[in-house]
Coordinates of C-alpha atoms and ligand atoms in Angstrom, one line a residue:
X1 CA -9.1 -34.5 8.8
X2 CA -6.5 -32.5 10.3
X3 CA -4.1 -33.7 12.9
X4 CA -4.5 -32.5 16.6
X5 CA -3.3 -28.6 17.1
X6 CA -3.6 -27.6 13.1
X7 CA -6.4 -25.6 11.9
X8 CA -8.0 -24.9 8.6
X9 CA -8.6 -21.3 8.0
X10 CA -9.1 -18.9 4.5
X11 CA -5.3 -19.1 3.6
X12 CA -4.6 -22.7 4.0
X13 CA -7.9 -23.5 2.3
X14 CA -5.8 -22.9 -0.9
X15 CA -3.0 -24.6 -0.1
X16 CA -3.1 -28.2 -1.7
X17 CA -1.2 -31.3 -0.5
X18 CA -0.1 -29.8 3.3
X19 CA -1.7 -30.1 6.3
X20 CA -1.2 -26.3 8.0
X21 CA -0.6 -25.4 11.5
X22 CA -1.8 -22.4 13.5
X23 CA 0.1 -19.8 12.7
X24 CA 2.4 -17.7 15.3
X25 CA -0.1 -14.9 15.3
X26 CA -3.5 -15.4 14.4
X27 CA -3.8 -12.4 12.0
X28 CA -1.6 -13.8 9.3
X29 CA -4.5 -15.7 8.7
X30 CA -5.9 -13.5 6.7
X31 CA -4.6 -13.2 2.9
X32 CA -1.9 -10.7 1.9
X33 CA -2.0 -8.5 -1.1
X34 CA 0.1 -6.5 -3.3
X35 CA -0.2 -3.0 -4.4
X36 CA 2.1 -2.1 -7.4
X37 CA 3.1 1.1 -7.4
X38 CA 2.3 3.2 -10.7
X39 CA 3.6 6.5 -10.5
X40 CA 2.7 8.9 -13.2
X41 CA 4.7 11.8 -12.4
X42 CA 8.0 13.6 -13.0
X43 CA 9.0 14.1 -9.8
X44 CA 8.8 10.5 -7.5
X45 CA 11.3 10.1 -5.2
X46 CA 12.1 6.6 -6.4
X47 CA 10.8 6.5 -10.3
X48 CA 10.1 10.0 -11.1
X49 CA 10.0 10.7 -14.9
X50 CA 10.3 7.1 -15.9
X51 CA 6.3 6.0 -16.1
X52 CA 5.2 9.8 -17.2
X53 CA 4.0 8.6 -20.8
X54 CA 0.3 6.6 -20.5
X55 CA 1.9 4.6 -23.0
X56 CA 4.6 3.5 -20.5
X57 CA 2.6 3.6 -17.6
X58 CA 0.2 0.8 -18.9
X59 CA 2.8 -1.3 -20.3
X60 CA 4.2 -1.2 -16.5
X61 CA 1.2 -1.6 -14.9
X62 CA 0.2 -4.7 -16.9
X63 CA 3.9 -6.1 -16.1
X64 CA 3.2 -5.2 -12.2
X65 CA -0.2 -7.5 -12.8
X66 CA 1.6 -10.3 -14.5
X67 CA 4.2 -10.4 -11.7
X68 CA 1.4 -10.9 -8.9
X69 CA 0.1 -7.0 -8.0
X70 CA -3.5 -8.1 -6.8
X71 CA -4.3 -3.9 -6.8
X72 CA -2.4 -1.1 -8.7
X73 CA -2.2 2.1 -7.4
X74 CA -2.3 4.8 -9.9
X75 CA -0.7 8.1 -8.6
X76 CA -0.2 11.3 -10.3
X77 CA 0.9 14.0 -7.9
X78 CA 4.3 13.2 -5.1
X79 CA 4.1 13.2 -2.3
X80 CA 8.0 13.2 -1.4
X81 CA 9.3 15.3 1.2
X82 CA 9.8 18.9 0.1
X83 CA 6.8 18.5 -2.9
X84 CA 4.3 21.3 -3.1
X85 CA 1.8 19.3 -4.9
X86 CA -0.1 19.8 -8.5
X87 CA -3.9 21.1 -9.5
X88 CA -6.8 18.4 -10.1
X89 CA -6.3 19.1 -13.8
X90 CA -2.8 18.3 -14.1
X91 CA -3.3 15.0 -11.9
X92 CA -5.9 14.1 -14.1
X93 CA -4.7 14.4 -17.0
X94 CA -1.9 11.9 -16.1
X95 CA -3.8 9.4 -14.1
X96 CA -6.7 9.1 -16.4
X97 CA -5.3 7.9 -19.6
X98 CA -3.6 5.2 -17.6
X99 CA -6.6 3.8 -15.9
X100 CA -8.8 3.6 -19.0
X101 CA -5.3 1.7 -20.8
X102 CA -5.4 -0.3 -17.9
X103 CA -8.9 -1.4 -18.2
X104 CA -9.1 -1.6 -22.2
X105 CA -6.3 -3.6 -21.7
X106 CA -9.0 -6.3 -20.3
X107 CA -7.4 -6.1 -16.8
X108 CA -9.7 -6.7 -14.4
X109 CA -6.8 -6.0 -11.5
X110 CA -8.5 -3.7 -8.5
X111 CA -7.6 0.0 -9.3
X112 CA -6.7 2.7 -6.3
X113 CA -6.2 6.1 -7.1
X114 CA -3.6 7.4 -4.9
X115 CA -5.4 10.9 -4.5
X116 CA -6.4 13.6 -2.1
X117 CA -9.0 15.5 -4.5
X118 CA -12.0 14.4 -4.8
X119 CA -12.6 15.7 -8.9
X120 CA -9.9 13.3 -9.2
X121 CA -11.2 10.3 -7.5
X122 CA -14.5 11.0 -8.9
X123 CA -13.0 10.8 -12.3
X124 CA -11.2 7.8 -11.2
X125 CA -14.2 5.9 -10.2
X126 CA -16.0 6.8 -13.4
X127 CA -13.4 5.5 -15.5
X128 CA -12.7 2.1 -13.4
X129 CA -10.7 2.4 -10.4
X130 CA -12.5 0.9 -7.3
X131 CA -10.7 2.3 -4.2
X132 CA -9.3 6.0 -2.7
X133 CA -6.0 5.7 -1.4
X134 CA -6.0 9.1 0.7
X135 CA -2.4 10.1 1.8
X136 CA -4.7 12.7 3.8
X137 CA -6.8 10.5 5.5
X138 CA -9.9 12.5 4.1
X139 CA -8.7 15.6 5.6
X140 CA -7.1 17.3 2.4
X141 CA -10.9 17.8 0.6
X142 CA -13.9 18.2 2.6
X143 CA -15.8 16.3 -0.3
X144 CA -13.9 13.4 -0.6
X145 CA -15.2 11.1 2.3
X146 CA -18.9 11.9 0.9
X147 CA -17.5 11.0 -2.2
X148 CA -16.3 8.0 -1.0
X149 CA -19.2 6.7 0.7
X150 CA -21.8 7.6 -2.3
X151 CA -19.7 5.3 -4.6
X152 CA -19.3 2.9 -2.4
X153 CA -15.8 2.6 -2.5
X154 CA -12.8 1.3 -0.5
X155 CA -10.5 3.7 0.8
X156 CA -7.5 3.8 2.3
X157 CA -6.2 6.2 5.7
X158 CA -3.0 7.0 6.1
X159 CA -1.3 8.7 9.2
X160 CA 0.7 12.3 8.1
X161 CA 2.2 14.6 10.6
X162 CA 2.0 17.9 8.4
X163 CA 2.0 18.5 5.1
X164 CA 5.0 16.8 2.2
X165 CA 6.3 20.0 2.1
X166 CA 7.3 20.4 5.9
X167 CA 6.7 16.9 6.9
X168 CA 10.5 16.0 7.4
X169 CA 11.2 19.1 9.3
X170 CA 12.1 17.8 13.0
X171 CA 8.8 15.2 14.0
X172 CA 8.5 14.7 17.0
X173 CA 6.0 12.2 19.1
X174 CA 5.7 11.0 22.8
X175 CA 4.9 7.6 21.8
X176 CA 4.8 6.9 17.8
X177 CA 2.7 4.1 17.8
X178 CA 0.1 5.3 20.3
X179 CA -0.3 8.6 18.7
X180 CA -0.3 6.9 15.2
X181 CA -3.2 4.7 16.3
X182 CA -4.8 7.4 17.6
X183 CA -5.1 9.4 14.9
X184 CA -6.0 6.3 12.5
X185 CA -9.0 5.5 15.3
X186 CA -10.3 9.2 15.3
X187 CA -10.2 9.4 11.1
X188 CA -11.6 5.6 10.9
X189 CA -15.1 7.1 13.2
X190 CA -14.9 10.1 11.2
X191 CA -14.9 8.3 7.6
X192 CA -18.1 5.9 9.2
X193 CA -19.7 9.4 9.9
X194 CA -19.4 10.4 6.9
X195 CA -21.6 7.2 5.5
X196 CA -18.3 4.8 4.6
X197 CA -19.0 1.4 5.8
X198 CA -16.1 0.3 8.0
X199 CA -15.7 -2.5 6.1
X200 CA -14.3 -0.4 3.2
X201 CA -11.9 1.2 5.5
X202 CA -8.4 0.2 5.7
X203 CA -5.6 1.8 7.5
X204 CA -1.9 3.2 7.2
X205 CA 0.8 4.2 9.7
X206 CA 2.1 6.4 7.0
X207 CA 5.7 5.2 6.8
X208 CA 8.1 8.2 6.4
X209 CA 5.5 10.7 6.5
X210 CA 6.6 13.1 8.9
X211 CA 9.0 10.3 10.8
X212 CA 12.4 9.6 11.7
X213 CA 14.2 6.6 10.8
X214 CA 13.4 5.3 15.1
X215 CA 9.7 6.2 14.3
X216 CA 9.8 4.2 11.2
X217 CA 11.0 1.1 12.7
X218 CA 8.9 1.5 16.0
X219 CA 6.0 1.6 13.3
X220 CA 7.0 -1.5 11.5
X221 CA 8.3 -3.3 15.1
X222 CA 4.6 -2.6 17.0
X223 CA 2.5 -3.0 14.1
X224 CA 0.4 -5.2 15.6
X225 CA -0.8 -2.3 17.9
X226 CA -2.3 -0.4 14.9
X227 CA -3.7 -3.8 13.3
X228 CA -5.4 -4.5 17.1
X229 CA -7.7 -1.3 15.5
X230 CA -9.9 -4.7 13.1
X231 CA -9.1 -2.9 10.1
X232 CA -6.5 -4.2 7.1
X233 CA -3.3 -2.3 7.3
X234 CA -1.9 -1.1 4.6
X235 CA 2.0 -0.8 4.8
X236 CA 4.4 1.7 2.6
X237 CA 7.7 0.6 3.3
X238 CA 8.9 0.5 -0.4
X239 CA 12.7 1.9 -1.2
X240 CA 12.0 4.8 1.0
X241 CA 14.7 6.9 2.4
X242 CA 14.7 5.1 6.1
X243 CA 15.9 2.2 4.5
X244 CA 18.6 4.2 2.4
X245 CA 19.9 5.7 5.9
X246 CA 20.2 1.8 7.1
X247 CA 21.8 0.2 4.2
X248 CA 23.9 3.4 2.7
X249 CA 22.3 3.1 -0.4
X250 CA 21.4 6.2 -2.4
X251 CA 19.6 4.9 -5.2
X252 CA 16.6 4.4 -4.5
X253 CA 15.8 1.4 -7.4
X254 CA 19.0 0.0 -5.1
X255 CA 16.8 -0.7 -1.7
X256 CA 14.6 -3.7 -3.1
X257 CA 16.8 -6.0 -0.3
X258 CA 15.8 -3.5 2.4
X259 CA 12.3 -3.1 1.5
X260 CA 11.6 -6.9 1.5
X261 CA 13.0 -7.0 5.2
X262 CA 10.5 -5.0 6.4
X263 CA 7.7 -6.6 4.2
X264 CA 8.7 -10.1 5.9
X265 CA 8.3 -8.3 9.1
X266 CA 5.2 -6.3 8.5
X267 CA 3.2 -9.7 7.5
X268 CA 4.6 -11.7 10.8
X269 CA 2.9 -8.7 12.6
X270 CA -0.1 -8.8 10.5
X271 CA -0.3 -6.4 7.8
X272 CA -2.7 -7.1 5.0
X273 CA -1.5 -5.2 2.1
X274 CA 1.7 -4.2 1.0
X275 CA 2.6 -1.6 -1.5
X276 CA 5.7 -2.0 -3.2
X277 CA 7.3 -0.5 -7.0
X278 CA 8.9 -4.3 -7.2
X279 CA 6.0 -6.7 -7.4
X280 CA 8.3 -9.8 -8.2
X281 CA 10.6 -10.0 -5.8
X282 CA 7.7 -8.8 -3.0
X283 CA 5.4 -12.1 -4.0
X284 CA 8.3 -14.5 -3.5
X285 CA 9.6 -13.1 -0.3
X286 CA 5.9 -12.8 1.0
X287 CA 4.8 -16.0 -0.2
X288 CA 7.9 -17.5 1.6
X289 CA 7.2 -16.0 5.0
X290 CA 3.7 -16.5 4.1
X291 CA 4.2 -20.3 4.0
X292 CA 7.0 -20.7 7.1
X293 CA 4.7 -19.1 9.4
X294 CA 1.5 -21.0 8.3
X295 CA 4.1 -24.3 8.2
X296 CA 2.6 -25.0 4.7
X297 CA 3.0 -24.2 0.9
X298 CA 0.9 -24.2 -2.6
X299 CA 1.3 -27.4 -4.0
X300 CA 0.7 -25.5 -7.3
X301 CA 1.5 -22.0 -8.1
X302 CA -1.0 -19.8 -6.8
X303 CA -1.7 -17.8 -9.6
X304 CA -1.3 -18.1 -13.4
X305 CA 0.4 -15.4 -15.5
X306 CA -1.1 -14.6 -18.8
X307 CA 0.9 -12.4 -21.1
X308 CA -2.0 -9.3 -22.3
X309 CA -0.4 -6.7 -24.4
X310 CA -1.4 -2.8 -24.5
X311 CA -1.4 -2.5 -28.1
Ligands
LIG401 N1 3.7 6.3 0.1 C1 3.8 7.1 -1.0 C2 2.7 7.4 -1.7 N2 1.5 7.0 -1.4 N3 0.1 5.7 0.0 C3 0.0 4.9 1.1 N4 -1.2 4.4 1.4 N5 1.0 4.5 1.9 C4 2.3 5.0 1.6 O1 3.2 4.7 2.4 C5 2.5 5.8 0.5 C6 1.3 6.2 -0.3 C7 5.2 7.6 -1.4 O2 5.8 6.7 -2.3 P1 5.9 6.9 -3.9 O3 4.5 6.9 -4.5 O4 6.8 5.9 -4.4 O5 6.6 8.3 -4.0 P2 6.0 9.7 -4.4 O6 5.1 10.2 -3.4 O7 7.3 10.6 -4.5 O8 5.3 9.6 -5.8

């Protein structure tokens, strides 16, 4: 029995040995998840060069898994300001190799493919990978949302004003937020008429895609407005350049602090999954505000680390 005024809900089910409270707002309810970053590309704004060999990339990826990643998003083409982008064979030929490690590695850690081309995704899918993480929203390749729903696969829908290459040049918005959600709303009843169930839909303001640093933090301050939509949202705070402009620090690899702020902040207004290049230090400070704001904790850790090597 719980006492008066606590509930039980999905979350807290887990939780052993405390009785849990309703939380502040109701939507951190639902359970978090971590997306590890992967990058397989020279040319990242944060990691460029440094996961470019499969080899490497697997050997990362499995350590993002061990560390608590629940999905890893395998990317091969930037998207940093200023980037003109790559063909579908180049992408492929870097993402593929390190999903199939992934996999024969006996992984069985969910798989996006941070893509705007469908060959690629299709190629993606075949080899394992189970959801589309569209920077594009499913307006870069007209066959990617048919894609999408033939497969049956999750997808992701992120807000971009532009294009990587002009992206950063002078945004401008009335209202952020309300033209953010907007455009989420309008590309969410586009996917569903396009066959994609809306449960396999889940959303992305699209942080420092075509925003200033004051549009970044509206985003991440009114985030509940774009959860209000019923969809997951997805938020890509990690080491990005807002949080460099905040803190003075250059390096990106030196912004983990910074990008755990806003994940703290982003689950209190009821984001669902965060995607982040440092898995570790993500789980702990997410389980942590996880736990104060549902006024309970795991008894036992949540999830057990098994060491798998690549070789
Ligand atoms: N950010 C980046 C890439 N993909 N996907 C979603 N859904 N949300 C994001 O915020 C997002 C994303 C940019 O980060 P990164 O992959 O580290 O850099 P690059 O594009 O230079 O490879």
């Amino acid at each position: 029995m719980l006492p008066p005024g606590r509930v039980a809900g999905p979350r807290y089910d887990r939780l052993q040995g405390v009785a849990p409270v309703a939380p502040r707002r109701a939507s951190v309810v639902a359970v978090h998840r971590i997306m590890g970053v992967v990058n397989v590309t020279p040319d990242s704004f944060s990691d460029g060069g440094e996961f470019l060999d499969a080899e490497v990339a697997i050997r990362h990826a499995v350590e993002l898994a061990e560390e608590g990643a629940d999905i890893l998003d395998v990317g091969g083409e930037s998207t940093r300001p200023g980037s003109v982008g790559v063909d579908a064979e180049a992408e492929l030929r870097r993402v593929l190799p390190v999903i199939d490690g992934i996999r024969a590695a006996g992984l069985d850690t969910r798989i996006s493919v941070d893509t705007s081309k469908a060959a690629v995704a299709a190629a993606a899918l075949d080899a394992g990978a189970d959801y589309v993480n569209d920077v594009t929203a499913l307006r870069g390749d007209p066959e990617l949302a048919g894609l999408v729903a033939d497969r049956g696969a999750d997808v992701c829908l992120m807000h971009m004003l532009g294009s990587p290459r002009t992206m950063q040049d002078d945004p401008r918005y009335d209202d952020v937020v309300d033209e953010v959600k907007a455009f989420l709303e309008e590309r969410l009843a586009a996917a569903v008429r396009a066959g994609i169930p809306e449960q396999r839909v889940e959303l992305d303001p699209g942080i420092g895609f075509g925003k200033t640093v004051a549009h970044n933090l509206e985003l991440i301050d009114r985030l509940d407005e774009i959860v209000a939509l019923g969809r997951p949202v997805v938020l890509g705070t990690s080491r990005k350049g807002f949080l460099g402009r905040i803190t003075g620090r250059d390096r990106p690899r030196d912004r983990t602090a910074a990008t755990l702020a806003t994940l703290v902040l982003g689950l209190e207004r009821g984001a669902s999954v965060f995607r982040v290049h440092d898995v570790a230090a993500a789980r702990d400070a997410l389980a942590v505000a996880a736990a104060t704001l549902a006024r309970g904790w795991p008894a036992t850790t949540p999830r057990t680390t098994t060491r798998t090597t690549t070789s």
